[in-house]
Coordinates of C-alpha atoms in Angstrom, one line a residue:
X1 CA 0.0 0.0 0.0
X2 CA 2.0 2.5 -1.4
X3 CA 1.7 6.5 -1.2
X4 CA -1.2 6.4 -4.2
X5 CA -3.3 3.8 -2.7
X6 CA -3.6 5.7 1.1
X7 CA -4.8 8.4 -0.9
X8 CA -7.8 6.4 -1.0
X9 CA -8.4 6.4 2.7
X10 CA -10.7 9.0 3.0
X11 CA -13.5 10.0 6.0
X12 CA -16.2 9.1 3.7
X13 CA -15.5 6.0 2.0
X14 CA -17.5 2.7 2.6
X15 CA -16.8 -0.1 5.2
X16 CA -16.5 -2.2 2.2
X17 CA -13.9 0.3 1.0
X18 CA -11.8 0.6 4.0
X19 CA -11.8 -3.2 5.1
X20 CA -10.6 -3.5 1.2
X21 CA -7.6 -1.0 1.7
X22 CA -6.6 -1.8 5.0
X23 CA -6.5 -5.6 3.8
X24 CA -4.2 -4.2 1.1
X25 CA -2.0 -2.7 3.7
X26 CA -2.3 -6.1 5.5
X27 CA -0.8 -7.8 2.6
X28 CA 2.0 -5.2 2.2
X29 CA 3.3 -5.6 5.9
X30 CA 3.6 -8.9 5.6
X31 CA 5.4 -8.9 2.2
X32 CA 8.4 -6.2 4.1
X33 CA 8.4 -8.6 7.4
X34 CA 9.0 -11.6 5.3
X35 CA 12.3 -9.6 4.0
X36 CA 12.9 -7.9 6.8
X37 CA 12.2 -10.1 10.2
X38 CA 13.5 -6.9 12.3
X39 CA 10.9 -4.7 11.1
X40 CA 8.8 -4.3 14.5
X41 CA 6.5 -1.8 13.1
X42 CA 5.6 -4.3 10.3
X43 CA 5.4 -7.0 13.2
X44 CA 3.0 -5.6 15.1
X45 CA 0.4 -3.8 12.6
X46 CA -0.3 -7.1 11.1
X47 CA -1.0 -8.5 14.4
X48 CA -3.0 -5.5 15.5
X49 CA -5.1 -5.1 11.9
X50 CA -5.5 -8.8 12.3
X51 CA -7.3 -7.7 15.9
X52 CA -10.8 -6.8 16.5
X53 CA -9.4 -3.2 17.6
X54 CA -7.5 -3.0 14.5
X55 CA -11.1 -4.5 12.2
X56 CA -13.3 -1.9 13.6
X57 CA -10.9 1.4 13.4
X58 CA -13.3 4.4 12.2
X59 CA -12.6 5.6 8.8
X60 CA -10.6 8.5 10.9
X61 CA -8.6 6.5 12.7
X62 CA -7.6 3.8 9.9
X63 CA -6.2 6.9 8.3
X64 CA -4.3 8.3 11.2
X65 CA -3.2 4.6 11.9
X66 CA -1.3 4.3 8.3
X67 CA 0.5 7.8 9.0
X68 CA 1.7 6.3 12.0
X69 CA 3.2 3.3 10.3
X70 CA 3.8 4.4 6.8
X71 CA 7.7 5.0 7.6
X72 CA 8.0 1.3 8.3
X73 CA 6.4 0.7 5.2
X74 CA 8.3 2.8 3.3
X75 CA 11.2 1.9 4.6
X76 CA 11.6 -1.8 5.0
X77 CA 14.9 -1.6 6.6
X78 CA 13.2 0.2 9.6
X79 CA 14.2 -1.5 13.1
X80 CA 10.9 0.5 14.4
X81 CA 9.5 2.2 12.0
X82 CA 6.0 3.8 13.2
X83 CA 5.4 7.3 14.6
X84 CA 2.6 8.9 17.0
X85 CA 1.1 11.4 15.1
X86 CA -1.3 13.1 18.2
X87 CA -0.4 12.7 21.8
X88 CA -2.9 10.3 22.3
X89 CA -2.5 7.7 19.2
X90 CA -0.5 5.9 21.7
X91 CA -3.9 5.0 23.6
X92 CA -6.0 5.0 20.7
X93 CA -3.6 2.6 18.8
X94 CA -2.2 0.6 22.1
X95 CA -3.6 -2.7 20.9
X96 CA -0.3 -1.7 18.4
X97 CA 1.9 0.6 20.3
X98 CA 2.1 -1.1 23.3
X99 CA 3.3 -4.2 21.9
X100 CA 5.7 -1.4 19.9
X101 CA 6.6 0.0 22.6
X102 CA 7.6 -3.5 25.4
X103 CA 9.2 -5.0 22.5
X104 CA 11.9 -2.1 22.0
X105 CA 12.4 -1.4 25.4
X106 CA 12.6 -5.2 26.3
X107 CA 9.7 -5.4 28.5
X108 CA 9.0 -8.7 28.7
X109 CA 6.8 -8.4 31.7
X110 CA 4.6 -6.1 29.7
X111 CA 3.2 -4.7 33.1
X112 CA 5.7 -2.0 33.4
X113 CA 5.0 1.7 34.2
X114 CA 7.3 4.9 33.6
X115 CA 8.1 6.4 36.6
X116 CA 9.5 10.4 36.4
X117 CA 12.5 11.3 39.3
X118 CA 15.3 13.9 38.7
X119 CA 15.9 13.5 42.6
X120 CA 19.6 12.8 42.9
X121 CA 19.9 13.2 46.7
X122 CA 23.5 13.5 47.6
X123 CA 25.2 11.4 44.7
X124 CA 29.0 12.3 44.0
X125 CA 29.3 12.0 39.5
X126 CA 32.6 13.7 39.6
X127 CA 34.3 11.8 36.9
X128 CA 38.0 12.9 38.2
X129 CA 37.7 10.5 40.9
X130 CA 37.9 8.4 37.7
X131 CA 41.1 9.7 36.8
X132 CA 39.7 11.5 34.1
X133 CA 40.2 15.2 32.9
X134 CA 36.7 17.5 31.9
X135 CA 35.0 15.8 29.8
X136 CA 32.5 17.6 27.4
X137 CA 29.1 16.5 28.5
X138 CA 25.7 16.9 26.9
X139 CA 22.3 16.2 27.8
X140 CA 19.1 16.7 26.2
X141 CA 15.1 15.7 26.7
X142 CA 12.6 15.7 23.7
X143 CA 9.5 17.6 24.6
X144 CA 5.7 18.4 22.7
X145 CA 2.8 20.4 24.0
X146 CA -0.5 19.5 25.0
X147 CA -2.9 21.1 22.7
X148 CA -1.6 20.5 19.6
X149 CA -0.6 17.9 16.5
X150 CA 3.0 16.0 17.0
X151 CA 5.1 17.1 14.5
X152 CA 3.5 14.3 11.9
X153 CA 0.4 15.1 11.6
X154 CA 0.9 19.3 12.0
X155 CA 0.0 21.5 8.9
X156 CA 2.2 24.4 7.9
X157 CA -0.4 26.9 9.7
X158 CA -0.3 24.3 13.2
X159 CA 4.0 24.9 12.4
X160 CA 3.5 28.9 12.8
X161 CA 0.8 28.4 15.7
X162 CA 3.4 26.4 17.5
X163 CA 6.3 28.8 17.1
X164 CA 4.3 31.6 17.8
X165 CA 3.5 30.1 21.0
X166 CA 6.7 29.5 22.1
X167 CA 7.7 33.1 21.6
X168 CA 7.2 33.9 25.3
X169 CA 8.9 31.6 26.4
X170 CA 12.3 32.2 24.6
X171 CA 11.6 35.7 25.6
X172 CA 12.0 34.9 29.0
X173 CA 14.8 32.4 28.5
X174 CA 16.4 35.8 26.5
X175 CA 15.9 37.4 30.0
X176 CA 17.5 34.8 32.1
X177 CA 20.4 33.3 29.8
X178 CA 20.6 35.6 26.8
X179 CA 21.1 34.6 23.3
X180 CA 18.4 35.1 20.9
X181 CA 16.3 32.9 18.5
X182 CA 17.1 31.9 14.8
X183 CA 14.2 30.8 12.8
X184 CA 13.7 29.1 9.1
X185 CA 10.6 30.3 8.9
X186 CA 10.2 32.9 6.1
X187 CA 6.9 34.2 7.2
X188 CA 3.9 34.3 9.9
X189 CA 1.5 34.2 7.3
X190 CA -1.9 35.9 8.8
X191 CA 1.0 36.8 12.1
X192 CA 2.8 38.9 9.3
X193 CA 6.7 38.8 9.3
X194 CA 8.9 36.6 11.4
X195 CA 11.2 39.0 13.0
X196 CA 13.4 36.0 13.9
X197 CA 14.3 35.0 10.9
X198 CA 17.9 34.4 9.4
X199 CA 19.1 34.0 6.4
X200 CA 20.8 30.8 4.4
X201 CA 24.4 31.5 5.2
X202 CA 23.7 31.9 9.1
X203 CA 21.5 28.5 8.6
X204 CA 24.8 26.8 7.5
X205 CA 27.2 28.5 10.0
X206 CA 24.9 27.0 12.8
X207 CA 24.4 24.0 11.1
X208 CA 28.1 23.5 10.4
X209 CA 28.8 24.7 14.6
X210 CA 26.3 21.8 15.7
X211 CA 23.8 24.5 16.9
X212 CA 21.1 23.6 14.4
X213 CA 19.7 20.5 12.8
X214 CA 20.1 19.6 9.1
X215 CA 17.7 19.9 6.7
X216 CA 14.9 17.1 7.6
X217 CA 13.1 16.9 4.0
X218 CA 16.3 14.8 2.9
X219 CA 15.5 11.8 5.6
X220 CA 13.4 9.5 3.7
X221 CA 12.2 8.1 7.3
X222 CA 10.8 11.4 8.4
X223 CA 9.5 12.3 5.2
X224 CA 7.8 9.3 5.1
X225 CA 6.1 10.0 8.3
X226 CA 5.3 13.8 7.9
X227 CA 7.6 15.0 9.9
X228 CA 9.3 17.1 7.9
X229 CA 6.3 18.3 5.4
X230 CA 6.8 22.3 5.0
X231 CA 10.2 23.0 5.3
X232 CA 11.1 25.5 6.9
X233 CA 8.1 26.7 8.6
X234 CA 8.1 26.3 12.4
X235 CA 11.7 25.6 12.0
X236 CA 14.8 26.9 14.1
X237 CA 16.8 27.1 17.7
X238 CA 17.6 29.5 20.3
X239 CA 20.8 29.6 21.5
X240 CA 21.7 31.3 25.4
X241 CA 24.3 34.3 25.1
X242 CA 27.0 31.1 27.1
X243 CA 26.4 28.7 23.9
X244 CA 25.6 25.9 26.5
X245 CA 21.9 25.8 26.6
X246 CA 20.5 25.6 22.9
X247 CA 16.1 24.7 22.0
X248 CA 15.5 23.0 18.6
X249 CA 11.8 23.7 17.6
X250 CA 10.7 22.1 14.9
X251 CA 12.3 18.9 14.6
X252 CA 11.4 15.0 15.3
X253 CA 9.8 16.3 18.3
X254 CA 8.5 19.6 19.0
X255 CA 11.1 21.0 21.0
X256 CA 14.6 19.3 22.0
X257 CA 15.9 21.2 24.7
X258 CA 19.0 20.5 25.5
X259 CA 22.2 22.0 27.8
X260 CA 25.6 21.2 27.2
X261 CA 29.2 21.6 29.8
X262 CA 32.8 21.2 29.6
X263 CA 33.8 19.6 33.2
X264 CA 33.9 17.1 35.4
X265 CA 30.5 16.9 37.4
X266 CA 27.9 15.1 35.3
X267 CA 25.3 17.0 37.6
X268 CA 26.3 20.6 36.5
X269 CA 24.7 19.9 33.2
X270 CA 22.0 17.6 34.5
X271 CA 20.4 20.1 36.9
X272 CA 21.0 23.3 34.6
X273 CA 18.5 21.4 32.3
X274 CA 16.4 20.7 34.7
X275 CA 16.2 24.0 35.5
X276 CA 15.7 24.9 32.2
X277 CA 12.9 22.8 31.4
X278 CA 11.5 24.1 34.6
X279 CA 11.3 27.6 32.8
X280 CA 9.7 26.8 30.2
X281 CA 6.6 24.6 31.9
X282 CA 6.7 27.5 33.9
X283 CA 5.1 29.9 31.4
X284 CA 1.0 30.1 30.8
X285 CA -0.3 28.2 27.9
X286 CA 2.8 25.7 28.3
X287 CA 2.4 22.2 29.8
X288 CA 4.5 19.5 28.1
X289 CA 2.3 15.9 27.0
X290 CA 2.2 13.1 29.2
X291 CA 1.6 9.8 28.9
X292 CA 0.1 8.0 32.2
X293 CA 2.1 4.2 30.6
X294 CA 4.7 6.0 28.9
X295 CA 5.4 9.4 30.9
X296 CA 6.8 12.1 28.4
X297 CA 5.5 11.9 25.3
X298 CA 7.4 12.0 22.2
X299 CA 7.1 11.0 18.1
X300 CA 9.2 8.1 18.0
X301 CA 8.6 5.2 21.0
X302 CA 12.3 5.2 21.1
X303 CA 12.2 8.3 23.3
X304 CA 9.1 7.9 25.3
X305 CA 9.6 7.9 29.0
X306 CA 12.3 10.3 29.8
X307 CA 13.0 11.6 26.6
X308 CA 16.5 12.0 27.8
X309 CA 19.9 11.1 25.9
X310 CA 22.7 12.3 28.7
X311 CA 26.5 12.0 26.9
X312 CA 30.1 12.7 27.1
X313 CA 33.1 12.2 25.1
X314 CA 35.7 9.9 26.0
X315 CA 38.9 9.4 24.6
X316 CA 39.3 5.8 24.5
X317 CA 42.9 5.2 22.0
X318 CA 43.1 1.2 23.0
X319 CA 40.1 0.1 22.0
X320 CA 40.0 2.6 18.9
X321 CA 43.1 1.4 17.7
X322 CA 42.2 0.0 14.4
X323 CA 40.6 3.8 13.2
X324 CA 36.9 2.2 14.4
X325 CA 34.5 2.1 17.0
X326 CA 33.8 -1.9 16.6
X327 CA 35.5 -2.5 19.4
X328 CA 33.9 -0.2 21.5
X329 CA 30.5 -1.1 20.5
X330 CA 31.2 -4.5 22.0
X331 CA 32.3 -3.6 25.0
X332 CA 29.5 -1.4 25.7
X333 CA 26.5 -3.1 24.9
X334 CA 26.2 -5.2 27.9
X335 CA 27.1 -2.0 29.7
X336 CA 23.8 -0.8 28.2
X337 CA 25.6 2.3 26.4
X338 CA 25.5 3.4 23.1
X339 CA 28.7 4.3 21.2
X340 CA 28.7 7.6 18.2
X341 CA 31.0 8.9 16.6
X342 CA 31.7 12.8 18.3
X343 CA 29.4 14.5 15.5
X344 CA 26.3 12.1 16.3
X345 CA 24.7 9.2 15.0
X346 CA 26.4 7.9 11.3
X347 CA 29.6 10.3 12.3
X348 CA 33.6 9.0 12.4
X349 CA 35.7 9.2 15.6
X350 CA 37.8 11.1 16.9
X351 CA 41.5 11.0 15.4
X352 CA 42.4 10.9 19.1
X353 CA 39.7 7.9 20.2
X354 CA 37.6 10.1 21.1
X355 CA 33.8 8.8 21.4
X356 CA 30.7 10.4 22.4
X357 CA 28.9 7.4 24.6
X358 CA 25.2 7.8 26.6
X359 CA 23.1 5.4 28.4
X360 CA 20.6 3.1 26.1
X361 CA 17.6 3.8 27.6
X362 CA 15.1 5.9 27.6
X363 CA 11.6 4.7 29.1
X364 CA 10.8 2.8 32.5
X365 CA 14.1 4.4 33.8
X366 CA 14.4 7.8 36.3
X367 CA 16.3 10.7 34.9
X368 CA 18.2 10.2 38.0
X369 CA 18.8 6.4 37.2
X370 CA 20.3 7.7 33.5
X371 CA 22.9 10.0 35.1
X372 CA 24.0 7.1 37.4
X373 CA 24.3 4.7 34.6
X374 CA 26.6 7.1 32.5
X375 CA 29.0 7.4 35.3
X376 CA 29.1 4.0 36.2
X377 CA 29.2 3.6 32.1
X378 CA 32.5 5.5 32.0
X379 CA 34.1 3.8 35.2
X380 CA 33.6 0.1 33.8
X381 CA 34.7 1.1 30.0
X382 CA 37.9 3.2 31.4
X383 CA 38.8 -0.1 33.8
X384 CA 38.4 -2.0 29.8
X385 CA 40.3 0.6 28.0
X386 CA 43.3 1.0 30.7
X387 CA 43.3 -3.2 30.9

């Protein structure tokens, strides 16, 4: 069921019509699993529209439900491959999600609940006690508001709306850290001129500093899923005056807030984003989505929970020896970390060895637990590396 046959799902057509076409997506998911066994979205949604919940969608929801999954359809090589597309598709679809969901975060219980704790009492995460230098650490949280679209299903009007809103809120984040917005989007439209916005050449300068994602129409994955319909409207960042606390708005999720340290005390950069995010709820009209299963709520299930990806960047020469990060990749699976290369995901390593490593998970773990993992993360891989 390709792009030219979902344009046949439509709010008025026939049972007959829609039990048709959602057999014909049927058929399709099973033809990309039987390729490509590691397909979960593919996995599921034939189970699910093999389901009673899955027979009697509405005509609404059987159209909302192929957004969702139409990247892992797409995209056979997928390892997930679905996206919410409203807050609450993971309830309305959780005959599919949740299966999505306990399968990617290894739930085999399927009874667990996200519980939300930044509380880090009196814990010491000074990594010189480690025998290691600063390190430069990074830690971010994907975030959307209640009240409106995820970024899959919004239109290029609900794009403006969204940014619009936000304005207030960078204001005040002007007020207390300084910096100033850049924003992609050429126009307000009915709002009249976007007095934020910059121009190609500073687009590139803050793309090539790491300050401001790439262009999101050239990923085939979020193109598939909506995500990145209307570029550049609703698009851009604001960076504080210090260059260590920087908001995306506009990208996989609605806002990716993030703060970022050179030193030694994984809990500098862990409470100044807490303290940022505190801000921003702060501020009328502004409360982030919440899942009661799956606490925050974000577009990919990979990031439900916490949202949270909390990093640093190692230098690790001995196991990076052969110009790779293989090796390292071994070694820290079973610590639960995941190993990038220092520009992000797809990126080389360091000439020196240097790696950018974070804790793998993101849902049914506490902030608090993530921070902990990360330190004891780089004490066990350090102990490896200086064997």
């Amino acid at each position: 069921m390709g792009a030219s046959a979902s344009s046949s799902l439509s709010l008025d057509m026939t049972p007959e019509v829609r039990d048709s076409l959602l057999s014909e997506l049927l058929a399709k998911c099973e033809e990309v699993l039987s390729e490509n066994p590691d397909n979960r979205c593919c996995k599921h949604a034939i189970q699910y529209l093999n389901s009673d919940e899955g027979k009697n969608m509405s005509n609404e929801d059987a159209m909302t439900f192929y957004k969702c999954i139409r990247t892992g359809v797409d995209n056979p090589d997928s390892g997930l491959g679905c996206y919410a597309m409203t807050p609450t598709d993971y309830s309305k679809f959780g005959g599919f999600f949740d299966k999505v969901i306990r399968d990617y975060h290894g739930d085999e219980s399927g009874s667990k609940k996200h519980e939300t704790d930044w509380d880090t009492d009196d814990a010491d995460y000074d990594v010189k006690k480690l025998g290691q230098d600063e390190l430069s650490m990074r830690v971010r949280v994907g975030r959307n508001l209640l009240g409106f679209n995820l970024p899959g299903k919004m239109s290029k009007e609900e794009r403006i709306k969204f940014e619009l809103r936000m304005l207030p809120a960078f204001e005040q984040l002007v007020e207390k850290y300084g910096g100033k917005v850049h924003s992609l989007t050429p126009d307000f439209g009915d709002s009249g001129a976007n007095p934020n916005l910059i121009s190609d050449e500073e687009y590139k300068s803050l793309v090539d500093a790491h300050v401001m994602f790439k262009d999101m129409d050239a990923d085939p994955y979020l193109k598939s899923a909506g995500i990145s319909s209307d570029w550049p409207y609703g698009r851009g960042c604001w960076q504080s005056e210090d260059k260590m606390r920087i908001i995306w708005f506009g990208e996989e999720d609605q806002l990716r807030i993030m703060c970022m340290k050179k030193g030694s005390n994984l809990l500098e950069v862990f409470s100044n984003l807490n303290e940022m995010l505190s801000t921003v709820e702060s501020i009328e009209g502004i409360e982030f989505a919440k899942d009661e299963q799956y606490g925050y709520v974000t577009s990919c299930p990979s990031n439900l929970g916490t949202g949270m990806r909390a990093s640093v960047h190692v230098k690790i020469p001995n196991l990076t020896a052969d110009g790779t990060d293989a090796k390292a990749k071994e070694v820290c699976k079973p610590l639960g970390l995941s190993v990038r290369g220092t520009g992000g995901e797809h990126t080389p390593i360091g000439a020196d060895g240097t790696v950018d490593i974070s804790p793998s998970a993101r849902l049914f773990i506490k902030e608090k637990e993530i921070i902990g993992k990360l330190y004891e993360g780089i004490e066990k891989l350090m102990a490896i590396e200086n064997a």
